GROMACS .gro file of C-alpha atoms in nm:
model
  304
    1UNK     CA    1   4.216   1.337  -4.928
    2UNK     CA    2   4.359   1.390  -5.276
    3UNK     CA    3   4.223   1.431  -5.629
    4UNK     CA    4   4.301   1.070  -5.723
    5UNK     CA    5   4.071   0.938  -5.448
    6UNK     CA    6   3.794   1.180  -5.548
    7UNK     CA    7   3.827   1.077  -5.912
    8UNK     CA    8   3.815   0.709  -5.818
    9UNK     CA    9   3.501   0.757  -5.609
   10UNK     CA   10   3.322   0.943  -5.889
   11UNK     CA   11   3.429   0.695  -6.154
   12UNK     CA   12   3.296   0.407  -5.942
   13UNK     CA   13   2.959   0.586  -5.902
   14UNK     CA   14   2.908   0.757  -6.240
   15UNK     CA   15   3.156   0.575  -6.465
   16UNK     CA   16   3.289   0.922  -6.549
   17UNK     CA   17   3.580   1.134  -6.434
   18UNK     CA   18   3.526   1.471  -6.262
   19UNK     CA   19   3.594   1.789  -6.458
   20UNK     CA   20   3.666   2.008  -6.156
   21UNK     CA   21   3.701   1.967  -5.781
   22UNK     CA   22   3.684   2.244  -5.521
   23UNK     CA   23   3.740   2.202  -5.146
   24UNK     CA   24   3.472   2.379  -4.941
   25UNK     CA   25   3.564   2.594  -4.643
   26UNK     CA   26   3.279   2.439  -4.444
   27UNK     CA   27   3.306   2.111  -4.263
   28UNK     CA   28   3.507   2.065  -3.945
   29UNK     CA   29   3.459   1.690  -3.908
   30UNK     CA   30   3.431   1.613  -4.280
   31UNK     CA   31   3.616   1.674  -4.604
   32UNK     CA   32   3.361   1.853  -4.823
   33UNK     CA   33   3.400   1.918  -5.196
   34UNK     CA   34   3.203   2.062  -5.485
   35UNK     CA   35   3.268   1.828  -5.775
   36UNK     CA   36   3.164   1.899  -6.134
   37UNK     CA   37   3.096   1.603  -6.361
   38UNK     CA   38   2.939   1.642  -6.708
   39UNK     CA   39   2.876   2.009  -6.620
   40UNK     CA   40   2.662   1.904  -6.321
   41UNK     CA   41   2.769   2.000  -5.971
   42UNK     CA   42   2.762   1.752  -5.684
   43UNK     CA   43   2.860   1.763  -5.319
   44UNK     CA   44   3.106   1.501  -5.197
   45UNK     CA   45   3.149   1.447  -4.824
   46UNK     CA   46   3.419   1.216  -4.689
   47UNK     CA   47   3.510   1.098  -4.341
   48UNK     CA   48   3.747   0.839  -4.200
   49UNK     CA   49   3.476   0.710  -3.963
   50UNK     CA   50   3.329   0.393  -4.111
   51UNK     CA   51   2.975   0.476  -3.990
   52UNK     CA   52   3.001   0.852  -4.043
   53UNK     CA   53   2.693   0.890  -4.263
   54UNK     CA   54   2.439   0.643  -4.122
   55UNK     CA   55   2.248   0.912  -3.933
   56UNK     CA   56   2.298   1.166  -4.212
   57UNK     CA   57   2.135   0.941  -4.473
   58UNK     CA   58   1.856   0.846  -4.232
   59UNK     CA   59   1.764   1.206  -4.152
   60UNK     CA   60   1.801   1.339  -4.505
   61UNK     CA   61   1.547   1.083  -4.623
   62UNK     CA   62   1.310   1.160  -4.333
   63UNK     CA   63   1.332   1.534  -4.394
   64UNK     CA   64   1.292   1.502  -4.769
   65UNK     CA   65   0.971   1.303  -4.709
   66UNK     CA   66   0.816   1.603  -4.527
   67UNK     CA   67   0.927   1.851  -4.795
   68UNK     CA   68   1.216   2.006  -4.609
   69UNK     CA   69   1.458   2.139  -4.877
   70UNK     CA   70   1.758   1.918  -4.808
   71UNK     CA   71   2.002   1.755  -5.054
   72UNK     CA   72   1.910   1.419  -5.207
   73UNK     CA   73   2.132   1.120  -5.132
   74UNK     CA   74   2.272   0.993  -5.463
   75UNK     CA   75   2.544   0.754  -5.348
   76UNK     CA   76   2.683   0.641  -5.015
   77UNK     CA   77   2.969   0.397  -4.974
   78UNK     CA   78   3.325   0.318  -4.872
   79UNK     CA   79   3.649   0.375  -5.062
   80UNK     CA   80   3.976   0.273  -4.901
   81UNK     CA   81   3.970   0.429  -4.552
   82UNK     CA   82   3.699   0.683  -4.639
   83UNK     CA   83   3.324   0.673  -4.604
   84UNK     CA   84   3.174   0.893  -4.874
   85UNK     CA   85   2.841   1.055  -4.946
   86UNK     CA   86   2.745   1.212  -5.280
   87UNK     CA   87   2.457   1.461  -5.275
   88UNK     CA   88   2.295   1.682  -5.534
   89UNK     CA   89   2.414   2.043  -5.533
   90UNK     CA   90   2.168   2.308  -5.412
   91UNK     CA   91   2.217   2.657  -5.552
   92UNK     CA   92   2.274   2.923  -5.287
   93UNK     CA   93   2.515   3.052  -5.024
   94UNK     CA   94   2.514   3.043  -4.644
   95UNK     CA   95   2.293   3.317  -4.503
   96UNK     CA   96   2.595   3.455  -4.318
   97UNK     CA   97   2.771   3.523  -4.649
   98UNK     CA   98   2.479   3.712  -4.809
   99UNK     CA   99   2.330   3.853  -4.487
  100UNK     CA  100   2.435   4.216  -4.531
  101UNK     CA  101   2.273   4.223  -4.874
  102UNK     CA  102   1.932   4.096  -4.756
  103UNK     CA  103   1.643   4.336  -4.708
  104UNK     CA  104   1.428   4.338  -4.393
  105UNK     CA  105   1.142   4.184  -4.590
  106UNK     CA  106   1.364   3.905  -4.722
  107UNK     CA  107   1.484   3.829  -4.368
  108UNK     CA  108   1.124   3.819  -4.246
  109UNK     CA  109   1.027   3.573  -4.520
  110UNK     CA  110   1.329   3.354  -4.451
  111UNK     CA  111   1.240   3.355  -4.080
  112UNK     CA  112   0.882   3.251  -4.164
  113UNK     CA  113   1.009   2.966  -4.382
  114UNK     CA  114   1.254   2.848  -4.113
  115UNK     CA  115   0.989   2.846  -3.839
  116UNK     CA  116   0.747   2.660  -4.070
  117UNK     CA  117   1.019   2.400  -4.138
  118UNK     CA  118   1.097   2.364  -3.767
  119UNK     CA  119   0.729   2.303  -3.694
  120UNK     CA  120   0.727   2.022  -3.950
  121UNK     CA  121   1.044   1.875  -3.802
  122UNK     CA  122   0.902   1.889  -3.448
  123UNK     CA  123   0.640   1.632  -3.551
  124UNK     CA  124   0.900   1.374  -3.652
  125UNK     CA  125   0.932   1.080  -3.411
  126UNK     CA  126   1.261   1.048  -3.228
  127UNK     CA  127   1.407   0.704  -3.174
  128UNK     CA  128   1.650   0.598  -2.902
  129UNK     CA  129   1.518   0.848  -2.648
  130UNK     CA  130   1.551   0.676  -2.313
  131UNK     CA  131   1.399   0.746  -1.974
  132UNK     CA  132   1.735   0.891  -1.871
  133UNK     CA  133   1.708   1.172  -2.129
  134UNK     CA  134   1.710   1.518  -1.977
  135UNK     CA  135   1.758   1.862  -2.125
  136UNK     CA  136   1.975   1.972  -1.834
  137UNK     CA  137   2.227   1.708  -1.945
  138UNK     CA  138   2.259   1.892  -2.277
  139UNK     CA  139   2.312   2.225  -2.100
  140UNK     CA  140   2.565   2.070  -1.860
  141UNK     CA  141   2.749   1.906  -2.149
  142UNK     CA  142   2.778   2.236  -2.338
  143UNK     CA  143   2.909   2.417  -2.031
  144UNK     CA  144   3.153   2.140  -1.938
  145UNK     CA  145   3.293   2.126  -2.292
  146UNK     CA  146   3.331   2.505  -2.310
  147UNK     CA  147   3.502   2.509  -1.969
  148UNK     CA  148   3.745   2.235  -2.074
  149UNK     CA  149   3.839   2.398  -2.406
  150UNK     CA  150   3.870   2.750  -2.264
  151UNK     CA  151   4.094   2.623  -1.983
  152UNK     CA  152   4.307   2.424  -2.227
  153UNK     CA  153   4.343   2.692  -2.496
  154UNK     CA  154   4.396   2.982  -2.255
  155UNK     CA  155   4.249   3.266  -2.464
  156UNK     CA  156   3.950   3.344  -2.240
  157UNK     CA  157   3.872   3.357  -1.868
  158UNK     CA  158   3.718   3.028  -1.757
  159UNK     CA  159   3.528   3.228  -1.491
  160UNK     CA  160   3.285   3.323  -1.769
  161UNK     CA  161   3.166   2.962  -1.773
  162UNK     CA  162   3.170   2.934  -1.393
  163UNK     CA  163   2.926   3.225  -1.370
  164UNK     CA  164   2.685   3.046  -1.603
  165UNK     CA  165   2.709   2.727  -1.401
  166UNK     CA  166   2.611   2.929  -1.095
  167UNK     CA  167   2.320   3.095  -1.279
  168UNK     CA  168   2.183   2.769  -1.417
  169UNK     CA  169   1.976   2.720  -1.102
  170UNK     CA  170   1.756   3.013  -1.212
  171UNK     CA  171   1.625   2.795  -1.496
  172UNK     CA  172   1.616   2.461  -1.316
  173UNK     CA  173   1.236   2.432  -1.334
  174UNK     CA  174   1.231   2.543  -1.699
  175UNK     CA  175   1.499   2.294  -1.806
  176UNK     CA  176   1.328   2.006  -1.628
  177UNK     CA  177   1.008   2.072  -1.825
  178UNK     CA  178   1.174   2.061  -2.171
  179UNK     CA  179   1.063   1.758  -2.376
  180UNK     CA  180   1.271   1.583  -2.644
  181UNK     CA  181   1.105   1.741  -2.948
  182UNK     CA  182   1.293   1.718  -3.279
  183UNK     CA  183   1.444   2.031  -3.435
  184UNK     CA  184   1.723   2.134  -3.671
  185UNK     CA  185   1.986   2.244  -3.420
  186UNK     CA  186   2.268   2.363  -3.647
  187UNK     CA  187   2.114   2.630  -3.870
  188UNK     CA  188   2.241   2.973  -3.774
  189UNK     CA  189   2.451   3.187  -4.009
  190UNK     CA  190   2.564   2.867  -4.179
  191UNK     CA  191   2.394   2.559  -4.326
  192UNK     CA  192   2.097   2.772  -4.435
  193UNK     CA  193   2.133   2.838  -4.809
  194UNK     CA  194   1.993   3.156  -4.963
  195UNK     CA  195   1.944   3.213  -5.338
  196UNK     CA  196   1.801   3.535  -5.478
  197UNK     CA  197   1.691   3.642  -5.132
  198UNK     CA  198   1.497   3.322  -5.056
  199UNK     CA  199   1.569   3.007  -4.861
  200UNK     CA  200   1.685   2.746  -5.113
  201UNK     CA  201   1.812   2.461  -4.894
  202UNK     CA  202   1.941   2.331  -4.563
  203UNK     CA  203   2.270   2.143  -4.561
  204UNK     CA  204   2.522   1.966  -4.336
  205UNK     CA  205   2.262   1.767  -4.143
  206UNK     CA  206   2.441   1.490  -3.957
  207UNK     CA  207   2.188   1.458  -3.678
  208UNK     CA  208   1.873   1.615  -3.536
  209UNK     CA  209   1.848   1.807  -3.211
  210UNK     CA  210   1.612   1.695  -2.938
  211UNK     CA  211   1.488   1.949  -2.690
  212UNK     CA  212   1.444   2.326  -2.685
  213UNK     CA  213   1.443   2.478  -3.033
  214UNK     CA  214   1.527   2.821  -2.889
  215UNK     CA  215   1.892   2.714  -2.893
  216UNK     CA  216   1.934   2.751  -3.270
  217UNK     CA  217   1.788   3.102  -3.252
  218UNK     CA  218   2.025   3.192  -2.967
  219UNK     CA  219   2.316   3.051  -3.168
  220UNK     CA  220   2.205   3.263  -3.465
  221UNK     CA  221   2.182   3.574  -3.247
  222UNK     CA  222   2.536   3.527  -3.111
  223UNK     CA  223   2.674   3.445  -3.457
  224UNK     CA  224   2.528   3.769  -3.595
  225UNK     CA  225   2.680   3.967  -3.308
  226UNK     CA  226   3.011   3.794  -3.378
  227UNK     CA  227   2.984   3.911  -3.741
  228UNK     CA  228   2.908   4.266  -3.618
  229UNK     CA  229   2.572   4.248  -3.798
  230UNK     CA  230   2.223   4.364  -3.712
  231UNK     CA  231   2.037   4.092  -3.521
  232UNK     CA  232   1.698   4.160  -3.682
  233UNK     CA  233   1.681   3.817  -3.850
  234UNK     CA  234   1.712   3.642  -3.512
  235UNK     CA  235   1.450   3.878  -3.373
  236UNK     CA  236   1.216   3.788  -3.663
  237UNK     CA  237   1.267   3.422  -3.577
  238UNK     CA  238   1.172   3.487  -3.215
  239UNK     CA  239   0.864   3.686  -3.316
  240UNK     CA  240   0.749   3.427  -3.571
  241UNK     CA  241   0.797   3.144  -3.322
  242UNK     CA  242   0.640   3.328  -3.029
  243UNK     CA  243   0.800   3.325  -2.683
  244UNK     CA  244   0.668   3.333  -2.329
  245UNK     CA  245   0.851   3.529  -2.056
  246UNK     CA  246   1.021   3.211  -1.921
  247UNK     CA  247   1.129   3.123  -2.277
  248UNK     CA  248   1.285   3.466  -2.326
  249UNK     CA  249   1.474   3.417  -2.001
  250UNK     CA  250   1.603   3.086  -2.137
  251UNK     CA  251   1.690   3.254  -2.468
  252UNK     CA  252   1.933   3.495  -2.300
  253UNK     CA  253   2.091   3.211  -2.104
  254UNK     CA  254   2.129   3.007  -2.424
  255UNK     CA  255   2.289   3.311  -2.592
  256UNK     CA  256   2.552   3.320  -2.316
  257UNK     CA  257   2.588   2.943  -2.351
  258UNK     CA  258   2.673   2.975  -2.720
  259UNK     CA  259   2.902   3.268  -2.654
  260UNK     CA  260   3.123   3.053  -2.428
  261UNK     CA  261   3.089   2.769  -2.679
  262UNK     CA  262   3.231   2.999  -2.950
  263UNK     CA  263   3.508   3.097  -2.707
  264UNK     CA  264   3.596   2.734  -2.650
  265UNK     CA  265   3.621   2.666  -3.023
  266UNK     CA  266   3.875   2.942  -3.083
  267UNK     CA  267   4.224   2.796  -3.116
  268UNK     CA  268   4.089   2.439  -3.112
  269UNK     CA  269   4.210   2.188  -3.370
  270UNK     CA  270   3.934   1.993  -3.549
  271UNK     CA  271   4.079   1.736  -3.788
  272UNK     CA  272   4.307   1.927  -4.026
  273UNK     CA  273   4.158   2.265  -3.934
  274UNK     CA  274   4.240   2.497  -3.648
  275UNK     CA  275   3.976   2.758  -3.561
  276UNK     CA  276   4.124   3.104  -3.607
  277UNK     CA  277   4.203   3.311  -3.299
  278UNK     CA  278   4.363   3.655  -3.255
  279UNK     CA  279   4.334   3.958  -3.026
  280UNK     CA  280   4.050   4.111  -3.227
  281UNK     CA  281   3.844   3.791  -3.211
  282UNK     CA  282   3.910   3.752  -2.837
  283UNK     CA  283   3.817   4.114  -2.760
  284UNK     CA  284   3.502   4.093  -2.971
  285UNK     CA  285   3.375   3.776  -2.801
  286UNK     CA  286   3.451   3.924  -2.458
  287UNK     CA  287   3.244   4.231  -2.546
  288UNK     CA  288   2.959   4.013  -2.672
  289UNK     CA  289   2.967   3.814  -2.348
  290UNK     CA  290   2.950   4.134  -2.140
  291UNK     CA  291   2.654   4.262  -2.346
  292UNK     CA  292   2.467   3.933  -2.311
  293UNK     CA  293   2.544   3.917  -1.940
  294UNK     CA  294   2.375   4.257  -1.896
  295UNK     CA  295   2.071   4.129  -2.091
  296UNK     CA  296   2.058   3.827  -1.862
  297UNK     CA  297   2.080   4.043  -1.551
  298UNK     CA  298   1.806   4.271  -1.683
  299UNK     CA  299   1.586   3.966  -1.740
  300UNK     CA  300   1.638   3.854  -1.381
  301UNK     CA  301   1.569   4.205  -1.250
  302UNK     CA  302   1.230   4.212  -1.426
  303UNK     CA  303   1.120   3.914  -1.216
  304UNK     CA  304   1.188   4.091  -0.887
   0.00000   0.00000   0.00000
């Protein structure tokens, strides 16, 4: 992507040239920019996949209809080899960026808002769910992908995934009972915008999860540990949602699942970005894994 292509896209949509363009750090699979035009900010997303934004547009419209604070679709089209999507700009920063400045009360309110949104989303109908759908396939896919990337990149011990594969049998009955309910599966310390201590928007929605909504809370928990932050926000989410004993058992397994997923990402090339990796990152994730493994073992011991 270059500024000439961005200018051409905006001129074709608004008949005006951009004043300023800024590449966003977010977006592994997409080129994402904040573009100012007539002193109004917009979000431009671009991708070389011709059908990159079909699902995005579909879900943004569905979510907007039930009052979920997502960006509005202004333009969607094709320019040269790029599919593009222009959205309105929502004021705010990722919760991970402002997290340390949030009060306990603000975190509690954000957690309440997120759970209320997830309950709305869970009532949305899911299309293309076949009789072959199973939640264990999702879990297996996550573990297989983590195992493949860890083995290829060589920064972590692949045995960490093997142990989880062996422990999966402890949740076999639980996984088989999970239904394909809709939920926002990629809101953790990113994609959840906060402005003045309140939830202002949810971004980067390319698809909707189907299954156990505890996964996004587990991902949040691990992401906070990875940032060396207090995990109280994730705990507020769990409390607001409410969890049975079997669900808490699944939560600790999911936390380990996302820990090895984070390990697999490190050193992996996504498009024109390589996920940072160094000794400090490796040591930190190994410590997080060990802590979560103890939590998992404690959970199993309580059942005996």
